[in-house]
Amino acid sequence: MAQLWGGRFTGETDALVYQFNASISFDRRFLEEDIEGSMAHVAMLARQNIITQKEAESIRDGLVSIREDVKSGRLVITDAYEDIHSFVEANLTQRIGEAGKKLHTGRSRNDQVALDMKLYTRKEIRETHALLTELLHTLLSMMEEHLDTYMPGFTHLQKAQPLTLAHHLGAYFEMFKRDIQRMEDIDRRMNYCPLGSGALAGTTYPLDREYTAGLLGFTGPTLNSMDGVSDRDYLIEYLSAAATVMMHLSRFSEEIIIWNSNEYGFVEIDDGFSTGSSIMPQKKNPDIAELVRGKTGRVYGALMSLLTTMKGLPLAYNKDMQEDKELTFDAMDTVKGCLTLFTGMLKTMRFHKEVMAKSAMNGFTNATDAADYLVTKGMPFRDAHSVIGRLVLYCIEKDTSIDALSLEELQSISPVFEADVFEAVSLRTCVEKRLTIGAPGRKAMEEVIRAEKAFLEEADLWSREKH
Ligand code: ARG
């Protein structure tokens, strides 16, 4: 058991205590970030003449060889080390001797781990951003394809008014667009480098924190060393944004599950994205959508967990903070996995346009438009609402729909109806006349699609700049 802090101790650590305390089983994940941070630190130490150029070169070579050997499998990360920081430092000293012991000059594991976690999270945020952008590209091309695919819109899961699939998908476009903006916001706010904060009070070495911050792609150094080592706000922000992404995916999944049901039959999920039953041969289940919906709970859990861990922690570093990692890593894997699979499922899903249009036509989705028709003929809306209410009742009794009635039948309810009513309550008119911005009418949708294309160009640009 290799420990970095043996000097003060005379007794051995209890084996269970060692295990309980160790983090190598999960912080091995940011080996890359740990090495990247050390490289920047060493470059700065040499630049400030705190170590020699020769020592710096030797440390850098040692770090590169460790990275390569772990990658190739020649060097294995084992739990003989307490954490990834100890693993790297011990191996470095084994490889290059005395110079290796200078790597940690002017640094503490507290600012080191704060840096590693930040670098790792920044990378994850950028990857999540890219996956969200990919999902938006998929949604936008589906929207362009389905500007005339009619379907019922629902409130209370009851048919309300007709709209188009493009419009329905457009609602999710808006949600994921905000998710993208949240990722960009967090990236900007968190992008300050904690390295140089030391254990909590900075150091007496003349470190150039601006320089290391620049090398690592940060906007600048953090401005308070106690906050530098103990800030985990960015993780809470990330988890909150991730929970919101999952909430959106879960709502969308729920709709797909409903649309895919035998009763609705609006969509068919591709064979590649569904599974069967071990006993019922006829089954084709929407497991991916259900799993995405189900996994949402884990990500919410991670957010709650970290909020609770951080609550009541006094300044500065406390070991509690080691608990920021496992659940956050799990949430990161979950969100990226769900986004990837969900987008794949969406791309291969087939829509049964006729079933959707037929469903949009029954269930009195044109009742509002029938009332609006009477208004255009001079009737106050409240009276029109009541007339159409009676008309719907009449249709229910006769098991028919408004547009299937004869003009005589309509006029028996109200003499205001004229022959042009049929055009006014047709499915096409009901949708196409809704032309205010944000509504499902084709012209309005086309305008929105143009704006969203511009948004996506910006998002792609952001992605390219950050990678
Ligand atoms: N494994 C620790 C963590 O994740 C690293 C920091 C250890 N610092 C300390 N003072 N024990 O938080």
Short mmCIF file of C-alpha atoms and ligand atoms in Angstrom, two decimals:
data_model
loop_
_atom_site.label_atom_id
_atom_site.label_comp_id
_atom_site.label_asym_id
_atom_site.label_seq_id
_atom_site.Cartn_x
_atom_site.Cartn_y
_atom_site.Cartn_z
CA MET A 1 0.00 0.00 0.00
CA ALA A 2 1.77 3.11 -1.23
CA GLN A 3 0.85 6.25 0.67
CA LEU A 4 1.98 9.81 0.10
CA TRP A 5 1.66 10.83 3.71
CA GLY A 6 3.54 8.09 5.64
CA GLY A 7 6.02 10.36 7.47
CA ARG A 8 3.86 11.37 10.41
CA PHE A 9 2.57 7.87 11.02
CA THR A 10 4.14 5.04 12.99
CA GLY A 11 1.28 2.52 12.94
CA GLU A 12 -0.06 0.74 9.86
CA THR A 13 -3.43 1.78 8.37
CA ASP A 14 -6.10 -0.79 9.10
CA ALA A 15 -6.84 -2.68 5.88
CA LEU A 16 -10.56 -1.86 5.95
CA VAL A 17 -9.81 1.79 6.65
CA TYR A 18 -7.44 1.84 3.71
CA GLN A 19 -10.12 0.42 1.45
CA PHE A 20 -12.80 2.73 2.77
CA ASN A 21 -10.58 5.75 2.24
CA ALA A 22 -9.18 4.85 -1.19
CA SER A 23 -10.56 6.34 -4.37
CA ILE A 24 -8.37 4.66 -7.00
CA SER A 25 -11.19 2.35 -8.12
CA PHE A 26 -13.03 5.36 -9.55
CA ASP A 27 -10.62 8.29 -9.86
CA ARG A 28 -8.47 6.21 -12.23
CA ARG A 29 -10.94 7.53 -14.76
CA PHE A 30 -9.15 10.86 -14.90
CA LEU A 31 -5.59 9.63 -15.36
CA GLU A 32 -5.41 11.69 -18.58
CA GLU A 33 -6.52 14.84 -16.78
CA ASP A 34 -4.18 14.21 -13.86
CA ILE A 35 -1.23 13.94 -16.24
CA GLU A 36 -2.32 16.94 -18.30
CA GLY A 37 -2.56 19.03 -15.11
CA SER A 38 0.85 17.85 -13.93
CA MET A 39 2.43 18.72 -17.27
CA ALA A 40 1.12 22.28 -17.04
CA HIS A 41 2.23 22.55 -13.40
CA VAL A 42 5.73 21.33 -14.23
CA ALA A 43 6.07 23.66 -17.23
CA MET A 44 5.18 26.56 -14.93
CA LEU A 45 7.55 25.44 -12.14
CA ALA A 46 10.45 25.43 -14.62
CA ARG A 47 9.43 28.76 -16.13
CA GLN A 48 9.47 30.27 -12.64
CA ASN A 49 12.85 28.64 -11.89
CA ILE A 50 11.35 26.65 -9.03
CA ILE A 51 12.73 23.50 -10.64
CA THR A 52 15.33 23.25 -13.44
CA GLN A 53 14.50 22.83 -17.13
CA LYS A 54 16.26 19.48 -17.00
CA GLU A 55 14.12 18.28 -14.12
CA ALA A 56 11.02 19.48 -15.89
CA GLU A 57 11.94 17.60 -19.05
CA SER A 58 12.64 14.44 -17.16
CA ILE A 59 9.28 14.72 -15.33
CA ARG A 60 7.47 15.37 -18.60
CA ASP A 61 9.07 12.34 -20.27
CA GLY A 62 8.20 10.22 -17.26
CA LEU A 63 4.56 11.36 -17.34
CA VAL A 64 4.29 10.68 -21.08
CA SER A 65 5.71 7.20 -20.64
CA ILE A 66 3.26 6.45 -17.81
CA ARG A 67 0.37 7.57 -20.00
CA GLU A 68 1.56 5.43 -22.91
CA ASP A 69 2.20 2.39 -20.78
CA VAL A 70 -1.24 2.53 -19.16
CA LYS A 71 -2.80 2.91 -22.60
CA SER A 72 -0.92 -0.08 -24.02
CA GLY A 73 -1.58 -2.20 -20.94
CA ARG A 74 2.10 -2.49 -19.95
CA LEU A 75 1.34 -0.59 -16.76
CA VAL A 76 -1.74 -1.56 -14.77
CA ILE A 77 -3.53 0.74 -12.32
CA THR A 78 -4.08 -1.39 -9.22
CA ASP A 79 -5.57 -0.68 -5.82
CA ALA A 80 -2.11 -0.84 -4.29
CA TYR A 81 -2.36 2.95 -4.56
CA GLU A 82 -4.73 5.13 -2.60
CA ASP A 83 -5.73 7.31 -5.53
CA ILE A 84 -4.72 8.18 -9.09
CA HIS A 85 -2.49 11.01 -7.86
CA SER A 86 -0.42 8.61 -5.72
CA PHE A 87 -0.29 6.13 -8.58
CA VAL A 88 1.18 8.68 -10.98
CA GLU A 89 3.65 10.15 -8.51
CA ALA A 90 4.91 6.77 -7.27
CA ASN A 91 5.38 5.48 -10.80
CA LEU A 92 7.08 8.68 -11.87
CA THR A 93 9.63 8.50 -9.06
CA GLN A 94 10.25 4.83 -9.82
CA ARG A 95 10.98 5.77 -13.43
CA ILE A 96 13.00 8.97 -13.15
CA GLY A 97 14.25 8.96 -9.55
CA GLU A 98 14.75 12.12 -7.44
CA ALA A 99 13.27 14.60 -9.95
CA GLY A 100 9.94 12.77 -9.64
CA LYS A 101 9.69 13.87 -6.03
CA LYS A 102 9.66 17.53 -7.15
CA LEU A 103 6.45 17.26 -9.17
CA HIS A 104 4.27 18.04 -6.18
CA THR A 105 6.16 21.27 -5.29
CA GLY A 106 3.68 24.07 -4.60
CA ARG A 107 0.71 21.76 -5.05
CA SER A 108 -1.67 19.82 -2.84
CA ARG A 109 -3.92 16.94 -3.74
CA ASN A 110 -6.73 19.31 -2.88
CA ASP A 111 -6.11 21.68 -5.78
CA GLN A 112 -4.96 18.74 -7.89
CA VAL A 113 -8.21 16.81 -7.51
CA ALA A 114 -10.24 20.00 -7.95
CA LEU A 115 -8.42 20.54 -11.26
CA ASP A 116 -8.74 16.94 -12.46
CA MET A 117 -12.46 16.83 -11.78
CA LYS A 118 -12.94 20.17 -13.50
CA LEU A 119 -11.00 19.14 -16.59
CA TYR A 120 -12.93 15.87 -16.75
CA THR A 121 -16.29 17.56 -16.31
CA ARG A 122 -15.49 20.21 -18.91
CA LYS A 123 -14.73 17.45 -21.41
CA GLU A 124 -17.99 15.69 -20.51
CA ILE A 125 -19.99 18.89 -20.89
CA ARG A 126 -18.54 19.40 -24.36
CA GLU A 127 -19.30 15.81 -25.35
CA THR A 128 -22.85 16.10 -24.05
CA HIS A 129 -23.20 19.35 -26.00
CA ALA A 130 -22.12 17.53 -29.17
CA LEU A 131 -24.64 14.72 -28.59
CA LEU A 132 -27.42 17.22 -27.96
CA THR A 133 -26.48 19.04 -31.16
CA GLU A 134 -26.65 15.76 -33.08
CA LEU A 135 -30.11 15.13 -31.63
CA LEU A 136 -31.22 18.61 -32.70
CA HIS A 137 -29.96 18.04 -36.25
CA THR A 138 -32.02 14.84 -36.36
CA LEU A 139 -35.10 16.61 -35.01
CA LEU A 140 -34.77 19.48 -37.44
CA SER A 141 -34.59 17.26 -40.51
CA MET A 142 -37.61 15.29 -39.24
CA MET A 143 -39.45 18.58 -38.78
CA GLU A 144 -38.73 19.58 -42.38
CA GLU A 145 -40.03 16.22 -43.54
CA HIS A 146 -43.26 16.31 -41.52
CA LEU A 147 -44.64 19.80 -42.06
CA ASP A 148 -47.85 18.26 -43.43
CA THR A 149 -48.04 15.16 -41.26
CA TYR A 150 -51.22 15.78 -39.26
CA MET A 151 -51.76 14.43 -35.80
CA PRO A 152 -53.89 15.26 -32.79
CA GLY A 153 -52.47 17.51 -30.12
CA PHE A 154 -53.41 16.60 -26.55
CA THR A 155 -54.11 18.23 -23.24
CA HIS A 156 -54.80 15.94 -20.26
CA LEU A 157 -53.95 13.16 -22.77
CA GLN A 158 -57.31 13.95 -24.40
CA LYS A 159 -57.50 15.05 -27.98
CA ALA A 160 -57.50 18.82 -28.10
CA GLN A 161 -56.65 20.41 -31.44
CA PRO A 162 -54.98 19.12 -34.58
CA LEU A 163 -51.38 19.94 -35.31
CA THR A 164 -48.48 18.49 -37.25
CA LEU A 165 -45.72 16.11 -36.31
CA ALA A 166 -43.24 18.85 -37.23
CA HIS A 167 -44.83 21.07 -34.62
CA HIS A 168 -44.86 18.35 -31.97
CA LEU A 169 -41.19 17.55 -32.60
CA GLY A 170 -40.49 21.27 -32.56
CA ALA A 171 -41.54 21.42 -28.91
CA TYR A 172 -38.76 18.97 -28.05
CA PHE A 173 -36.39 20.94 -30.24
CA GLU A 174 -36.95 23.93 -27.95
CA MET A 175 -36.29 21.85 -24.82
CA PHE A 176 -33.03 20.36 -26.06
CA LYS A 177 -31.99 23.75 -27.38
CA ARG A 178 -32.23 25.15 -23.85
CA ASP A 179 -30.23 22.12 -22.65
CA ILE A 180 -27.49 23.05 -25.11
CA GLN A 181 -27.53 26.64 -23.89
CA ARG A 182 -27.24 25.38 -20.30
CA MET A 183 -24.15 23.34 -21.21
CA GLU A 184 -22.56 26.42 -22.79
CA ASP A 185 -23.41 28.55 -19.74
CA ILE A 186 -21.91 26.08 -17.30
CA ASP A 187 -18.79 25.71 -19.44
CA ARG A 188 -18.27 29.45 -19.38
CA ARG A 189 -18.92 29.89 -15.66
CA MET A 190 -16.80 26.96 -14.49
CA ASN A 191 -13.83 27.68 -16.72
CA TYR A 192 -11.46 29.00 -14.04
CA CYS A 193 -8.42 27.06 -12.93
CA PRO A 194 -8.07 25.99 -9.26
CA LEU A 195 -4.44 24.87 -9.66
CA GLY A 196 -2.22 26.91 -7.35
CA SER A 197 -4.83 27.09 -4.60
CA GLY A 198 -2.65 24.63 -2.69
CA ALA A 199 -4.23 22.83 0.25
CA LEU A 200 -6.40 25.87 0.96
CA ALA A 201 -4.23 28.97 1.37
CA GLY A 202 -2.18 29.14 -1.83
CA THR A 203 1.58 28.67 -1.54
CA THR A 204 4.72 30.64 -0.80
CA TYR A 205 6.33 29.58 -4.09
CA PRO A 206 6.14 32.22 -6.81
CA LEU A 207 3.66 30.25 -8.94
CA ASP A 208 2.33 31.81 -12.14
CA ARG A 209 -1.30 30.80 -11.96
CA GLU A 210 -2.27 32.79 -15.05
CA TYR A 211 0.22 30.77 -17.03
CA THR A 212 -1.03 27.31 -15.94
CA ALA A 213 -4.62 28.44 -16.40
CA GLY A 214 -3.80 29.48 -19.97
CA LEU A 215 -1.96 26.24 -20.75
CA LEU A 216 -4.99 24.24 -19.64
CA GLY A 217 -7.47 26.27 -21.68
CA PHE A 218 -9.04 28.13 -18.76
CA THR A 219 -10.20 31.74 -18.88
CA GLY A 220 -8.07 32.50 -15.82
CA PRO A 221 -7.25 31.32 -12.28
CA THR A 222 -9.88 31.05 -9.53
CA LEU A 223 -9.73 34.10 -7.27
CA ASN A 224 -9.98 32.57 -3.81
CA SER A 225 -7.85 29.59 -2.84
CA MET A 226 -10.33 28.25 -0.28
CA ASP A 227 -13.12 28.38 -2.83
CA GLY A 228 -10.73 27.00 -5.44
CA VAL A 229 -10.32 23.70 -3.57
CA SER A 230 -13.84 23.36 -2.25
CA ASP A 231 -16.10 24.62 -5.03
CA ARG A 232 -18.27 21.87 -6.47
CA ASP A 233 -21.00 24.22 -7.75
CA TYR A 234 -20.14 23.39 -11.34
CA LEU A 235 -20.86 19.71 -10.68
CA ILE A 236 -24.20 20.57 -9.15
CA GLU A 237 -24.97 22.80 -12.13
CA TYR A 238 -23.92 20.05 -14.51
CA LEU A 239 -26.03 17.46 -12.66
CA SER A 240 -28.99 19.79 -12.64
CA ALA A 241 -28.64 20.38 -16.39
CA ALA A 242 -28.15 16.63 -16.90
CA ALA A 243 -31.27 15.89 -14.84
CA THR A 244 -33.18 18.32 -17.05
CA VAL A 245 -31.89 16.63 -20.21
CA MET A 246 -33.09 13.31 -18.78
CA MET A 247 -36.46 14.79 -17.86
CA HIS A 248 -36.87 15.90 -21.48
CA LEU A 249 -35.75 12.53 -22.83
CA SER A 250 -38.10 10.83 -20.41
CA ARG A 251 -41.13 12.87 -21.49
CA PHE A 252 -40.32 12.20 -25.13
CA SER A 253 -39.82 8.49 -24.37
CA GLU A 254 -43.18 8.35 -22.63
CA GLU A 255 -44.85 9.78 -25.74
CA ILE A 256 -43.08 7.34 -28.01
CA ILE A 257 -44.20 4.47 -25.78
CA ILE A 258 -47.80 5.72 -26.03
CA TRP A 259 -47.55 6.30 -29.80
CA ASN A 260 -46.06 2.83 -30.22
CA SER A 261 -48.87 1.12 -28.27
CA ASN A 262 -51.34 -1.09 -30.16
CA GLU A 263 -54.12 1.36 -29.32
CA TYR A 264 -52.38 4.36 -30.89
CA GLY A 265 -50.26 2.78 -33.61
CA PHE A 266 -48.76 6.16 -34.60
CA VAL A 267 -45.21 4.86 -34.84
CA GLU A 268 -43.23 1.74 -35.28
CA ILE A 269 -39.87 1.48 -33.58
CA ASP A 270 -37.26 -0.19 -35.74
CA ASP A 271 -36.40 -3.83 -34.97
CA GLY A 272 -32.87 -2.73 -34.14
CA PHE A 273 -34.19 -0.60 -31.29
CA SER A 274 -36.82 -2.91 -29.81
CA THR A 275 -36.82 -6.23 -28.04
CA GLY A 276 -39.10 -9.24 -27.81
CA SER A 277 -40.73 -11.23 -25.05
CA SER A 278 -39.50 -14.64 -23.89
CA ILE A 279 -43.04 -15.95 -23.67
CA MET A 280 -45.32 -13.84 -25.89
CA PRO A 281 -44.22 -14.28 -29.51
CA GLN A 282 -46.26 -11.33 -30.81
CA LYS A 283 -44.46 -8.75 -28.65
CA LYS A 284 -42.17 -6.01 -29.81
CA ASN A 285 -41.38 -3.84 -26.84
CA PRO A 286 -40.15 -0.24 -26.69
CA ASP A 287 -37.45 -1.15 -24.16
CA ILE A 288 -35.02 1.58 -25.13
CA ALA A 289 -37.58 4.31 -24.53
CA GLU A 290 -38.57 2.66 -21.25
CA LEU A 291 -34.97 2.37 -20.10
CA VAL A 292 -34.28 6.01 -20.91
CA ARG A 293 -37.38 6.92 -18.90
CA GLY A 294 -36.24 4.64 -16.08
CA LYS A 295 -32.64 5.84 -15.97
CA THR A 296 -33.82 9.38 -15.38
CA GLY A 297 -34.14 8.44 -11.71
CA ARG A 298 -30.42 7.70 -11.38
CA VAL A 299 -29.44 11.11 -12.65
CA TYR A 300 -31.92 12.88 -10.35
CA GLY A 301 -30.44 10.76 -7.55
CA ALA A 302 -26.91 11.95 -8.31
CA LEU A 303 -28.02 15.58 -8.14
CA MET A 304 -29.77 15.08 -4.79
CA SER A 305 -26.84 13.13 -3.47
CA LEU A 306 -24.24 15.79 -4.23
CA LEU A 307 -26.43 18.64 -2.99
CA THR A 308 -26.75 16.73 0.27
CA THR A 309 -23.04 15.94 0.46
CA MET A 310 -22.12 19.60 0.06
CA LYS A 311 -24.70 20.89 2.48
CA GLY A 312 -23.11 21.98 5.73
CA LEU A 313 -19.48 21.40 4.67
CA PRO A 314 -17.23 23.93 6.39
CA LEU A 315 -14.40 25.49 4.37
CA ALA A 316 -12.20 24.30 2.89
CA TYR A 317 -11.50 20.74 1.68
CA ASN A 318 -13.22 17.87 3.49
CA LYS A 319 -12.98 14.24 2.57
CA ASP A 320 -16.75 14.18 2.03
CA MET A 321 -15.97 15.74 -1.34
CA GLN A 322 -14.46 12.52 -2.57
CA GLU A 323 -18.09 11.42 -2.81
CA ASP A 324 -18.59 13.86 -5.70
CA LYS A 325 -17.16 11.35 -8.16
CA GLU A 326 -18.89 7.98 -8.46
CA LEU A 327 -22.45 9.23 -8.83
CA THR A 328 -21.39 12.06 -11.11
CA PHE A 329 -19.49 9.66 -13.35
CA ASP A 330 -22.53 7.40 -13.42
CA ALA A 331 -24.75 10.34 -14.37
CA MET A 332 -22.31 11.35 -17.13
CA ASP A 333 -22.30 7.84 -18.61
CA THR A 334 -26.06 7.60 -18.32
CA VAL A 335 -26.81 10.90 -20.05
CA LYS A 336 -24.41 10.29 -22.91
CA GLY A 337 -25.61 6.71 -23.36
CA CYS A 338 -29.26 7.74 -23.34
CA LEU A 339 -28.70 10.60 -25.80
CA THR A 340 -26.86 8.31 -28.21
CA LEU A 341 -29.46 5.55 -28.11
CA PHE A 342 -32.43 7.86 -28.16
CA THR A 343 -31.16 9.67 -31.27
CA GLY A 344 -30.57 6.31 -32.97
CA MET A 345 -34.08 5.17 -32.12
CA LEU A 346 -35.57 8.42 -33.41
CA LYS A 347 -33.66 8.26 -36.69
CA THR A 348 -34.97 4.79 -37.49
CA MET A 349 -38.55 5.18 -36.25
CA ARG A 350 -41.38 5.01 -38.81
CA PHE A 351 -44.48 7.18 -38.57
CA HIS A 352 -47.87 5.90 -39.71
CA LYS A 353 -49.10 9.12 -41.25
CA GLU A 354 -52.58 7.85 -42.19
CA VAL A 355 -53.26 6.57 -38.68
CA MET A 356 -52.11 9.87 -37.22
CA ALA A 357 -54.21 11.95 -39.63
CA LYS A 358 -57.26 9.79 -38.99
CA SER A 359 -56.80 10.15 -35.28
CA ALA A 360 -56.50 13.91 -35.72
CA MET A 361 -59.84 13.98 -37.53
CA ASN A 362 -61.95 12.23 -34.93
CA GLY A 363 -62.37 13.27 -31.34
CA PHE A 364 -63.73 16.73 -32.24
CA THR A 365 -60.30 18.32 -32.56
CA ASN A 366 -61.94 20.87 -34.88
CA ALA A 367 -64.51 22.01 -32.29
CA THR A 368 -62.58 25.20 -31.50
CA ASP A 369 -62.34 26.01 -35.19
CA ALA A 370 -66.09 25.40 -35.61
CA ALA A 371 -66.71 27.92 -32.83
CA ASP A 372 -64.26 30.35 -34.43
CA TYR A 373 -66.20 29.91 -37.69
CA LEU A 374 -69.39 31.11 -35.99
CA VAL A 375 -67.44 34.07 -34.61
CA THR A 376 -66.43 35.06 -38.14
CA LYS A 377 -70.16 35.10 -38.91
CA GLY A 378 -70.73 37.63 -36.13
CA MET A 379 -71.60 35.42 -33.15
CA PRO A 380 -69.90 36.29 -29.80
CA PHE A 381 -67.35 33.59 -28.87
CA ARG A 382 -69.11 32.57 -25.64
CA ASP A 383 -72.36 31.87 -27.55
CA ALA A 384 -70.43 30.04 -30.28
CA HIS A 385 -68.75 27.87 -27.62
CA SER A 386 -72.18 26.85 -26.32
CA VAL A 387 -73.60 26.15 -29.80
CA ILE A 388 -70.65 23.90 -30.67
CA GLY A 389 -71.00 22.20 -27.29
CA ARG A 390 -74.53 21.22 -28.24
CA LEU A 391 -73.29 20.20 -31.71
CA VAL A 392 -70.68 17.88 -30.20
CA LEU A 393 -73.32 16.30 -27.97
CA TYR A 394 -75.47 15.75 -31.06
CA CYS A 395 -72.55 14.10 -32.86
CA ILE A 396 -71.77 11.85 -29.89
CA GLU A 397 -75.38 10.65 -29.84
CA LYS A 398 -75.25 9.94 -33.58
CA ASP A 399 -71.73 8.53 -33.38
CA THR A 400 -70.43 10.89 -36.06
CA SER A 401 -68.17 13.93 -36.48
CA ILE A 402 -68.82 17.63 -37.16
CA ASP A 403 -67.50 17.54 -40.72
CA ALA A 404 -69.63 14.46 -41.55
CA LEU A 405 -72.94 16.21 -40.79
CA SER A 406 -75.14 17.61 -43.53
CA LEU A 407 -75.66 21.37 -43.81
CA GLU A 408 -79.31 20.84 -42.79
CA GLU A 409 -78.29 19.06 -39.60
CA LEU A 410 -75.82 21.83 -38.82
CA GLN A 411 -78.42 24.50 -39.47
CA SER A 412 -80.89 22.72 -37.18
CA ILE A 413 -78.42 23.47 -34.38
CA SER A 414 -77.72 27.03 -35.56
CA PRO A 415 -79.02 28.84 -38.65
CA VAL A 416 -75.70 30.72 -38.84
CA PHE A 417 -73.96 27.75 -40.51
CA GLU A 418 -73.44 28.09 -44.27
CA ALA A 419 -71.91 25.88 -46.94
CA ASP A 420 -68.41 27.28 -46.33
CA VAL A 421 -68.36 25.64 -42.89
CA PHE A 422 -66.97 22.38 -44.28
CA GLU A 423 -63.85 24.06 -45.60
CA ALA A 424 -63.51 26.00 -42.34
CA VAL A 425 -63.48 22.88 -40.12
CA SER A 426 -61.40 20.64 -42.39
CA LEU A 427 -58.23 19.25 -40.87
CA ARG A 428 -56.05 21.14 -43.34
CA THR A 429 -57.69 24.48 -42.56
CA CYS A 430 -57.54 23.88 -38.80
CA VAL A 431 -53.78 23.47 -38.99
CA GLU A 432 -52.84 25.79 -41.84
CA LYS A 433 -54.74 28.77 -40.50
CA ARG A 434 -52.68 28.75 -37.32
CA LEU A 435 -50.03 31.11 -38.53
CA THR A 436 -48.96 33.14 -35.53
CA ILE A 437 -45.30 32.53 -34.77
CA GLY A 438 -44.91 29.33 -32.76
CA ALA A 439 -48.09 27.79 -34.20
CA PRO A 440 -48.26 24.67 -36.43
CA GLY A 441 -49.26 26.33 -39.74
CA ARG A 442 -46.71 25.63 -42.48
CA LYS A 443 -45.64 29.24 -43.05
CA ALA A 444 -45.08 29.80 -39.33
CA MET A 445 -43.18 26.55 -39.01
CA GLU A 446 -40.96 27.38 -41.96
CA GLU A 447 -39.98 30.63 -40.33
CA VAL A 448 -39.15 28.84 -37.08
CA ILE A 449 -37.10 26.22 -38.91
CA ARG A 450 -35.03 28.98 -40.49
CA ALA A 451 -34.28 30.45 -37.06
CA GLU A 452 -33.40 27.01 -35.62
CA LYS A 453 -30.99 26.38 -38.47
CA ALA A 454 -29.13 29.53 -37.53
CA PHE A 455 -29.07 28.37 -33.91
CA LEU A 456 -27.61 25.02 -34.91
CA GLU A 457 -24.89 26.67 -36.96
CA GLU A 458 -23.86 28.59 -33.83
CA ALA A 459 -23.95 25.43 -31.73
CA ASP A 460 -21.79 23.57 -34.26
CA LEU A 461 -19.35 26.45 -34.22
CA TRP A 462 -19.15 26.38 -30.43
CA SER A 463 -18.50 22.64 -30.58
CA ARG A 464 -15.70 23.02 -33.11
CA GLU A 465 -14.04 25.78 -31.11
CA LYS A 466 -14.06 23.72 -27.91
CA HIS A 467 -12.69 20.49 -29.37
N1 ARG B 1 -9.25 11.32 -3.36
C1 ARG B 1 -9.39 12.62 -2.86
C2 ARG B 1 -10.71 13.23 -3.38
O1 ARG B 1 -11.24 12.72 -4.29
C3 ARG B 1 -8.24 13.46 -3.30
C4 ARG B 1 -7.95 14.60 -2.39
C5 ARG B 1 -7.33 14.11 -1.14
N2 ARG B 1 -7.00 15.19 -0.26
C6 ARG B 1 -6.87 15.01 1.04
N3 ARG B 1 -6.60 16.04 1.75
N4 ARG B 1 -7.07 13.84 1.60
O2 ARG B 1 -11.22 14.18 -2.85
#
